[in-house]
């Protein structure tokens, strides 16, 4: 996902993320989220953690990293049927917390408000399937090309592309973005899918292939509901999310993926540029869990091994 003032698109070849083990979470029923969420159970004590001294003093003293996240994006972050917040990001954050001796506390918010939350210091970081792009690093509005903030730094921890999905058995010949001309697509507002849809709509109009209608929602689950009810021809979201919906919605009977992934790019933990010490601490912690094997266990648990990274990188997005 990405905030509305920044574009998630980044050049890169498609990278297919395995979906088999996503079914492990398939039996979980998805629910809506409130304004606040309970934090994960992870973290440790600073005095026992190997990388605690790398943290800024105020965070080390508090023992908490406040995380802004749009917790309605399974399997990356979402609530299970018991109301517990779970997902790839939660597990990665818990593992990082053990290295740093802090607790990652996730606070729920709509995605297009997360960068504002960083600027206002409501959050220490944002972690929400957030794609690392140059525009976001530089605080640039991709549509207007204007400066909207100081930008953020990213600690990249995963790679994912974007997929299109339809109602099962109703693909209407859709395989690529150009096949959406004359049709209606549903997306989450401000995401790379939204950006791609808007760009394709301009191409459709220019080429005289029919209007591409776009309906954007606050979260991906709302978009899925619209498609499921027959209110659109297709939906688009990050591949892990689309694959999870295909596996779980209606017991796997509601949707199907069409075509290949596009726009493979890194997910990153967003950190204010004013806090390089926290950025470097997170990078060191990510490298540590990659080295000790805990990262691979998390990625395998969720069945997304092909999206794994082999080392932490700062600002690797294009």
CSV table of N, CA and C in Angstrom, one decimal, residues 67 84 119 144 169 221 227 238 282:
chain,number,residue,atom,x,y,z
A,67,UNK,N,4.0,2.2,16.0
A,67,UNK,CA,3.9,1.8,14.5
A,67,UNK,C,2.6,2.2,14.0
A,84,UNK,N,-7.4,-10.5,17.3
A,84,UNK,CA,-6.0,-10.3,17.4
A,84,UNK,C,-5.4,-9.9,16.1
A,119,UNK,N,5.0,12.6,10.4
A,119,UNK,CA,5.4,14.0,10.5
A,119,UNK,C,4.9,14.6,11.8
A,144,UNK,N,1.5,15.6,-9.1
A,144,UNK,CA,1.7,17.0,-9.3
A,144,UNK,C,3.2,17.3,-9.4
A,169,UNK,N,-14.5,-17.6,-12.5
A,169,UNK,CA,-15.3,-18.0,-13.7
A,169,UNK,C,-15.8,-16.8,-14.5
A,221,UNK,N,-10.5,-4.6,1.6
A,221,UNK,CA,-11.6,-5.5,1.9
A,221,UNK,C,-12.9,-4.9,1.4
A,227,UNK,N,-16.5,-6.0,-5.5
A,227,UNK,CA,-16.3,-7.0,-6.6
A,227,UNK,C,-17.2,-8.2,-6.4
A,238,UNK,N,-1.8,-5.7,-4.1
A,238,UNK,CA,-0.5,-6.4,-4.0
A,238,UNK,C,-0.7,-7.9,-4.1
A,282,UNK,N,17.0,-0.4,13.1
A,282,UNK,CA,16.1,-1.3,12.5
A,282,UNK,C,16.8,-2.1,11.4
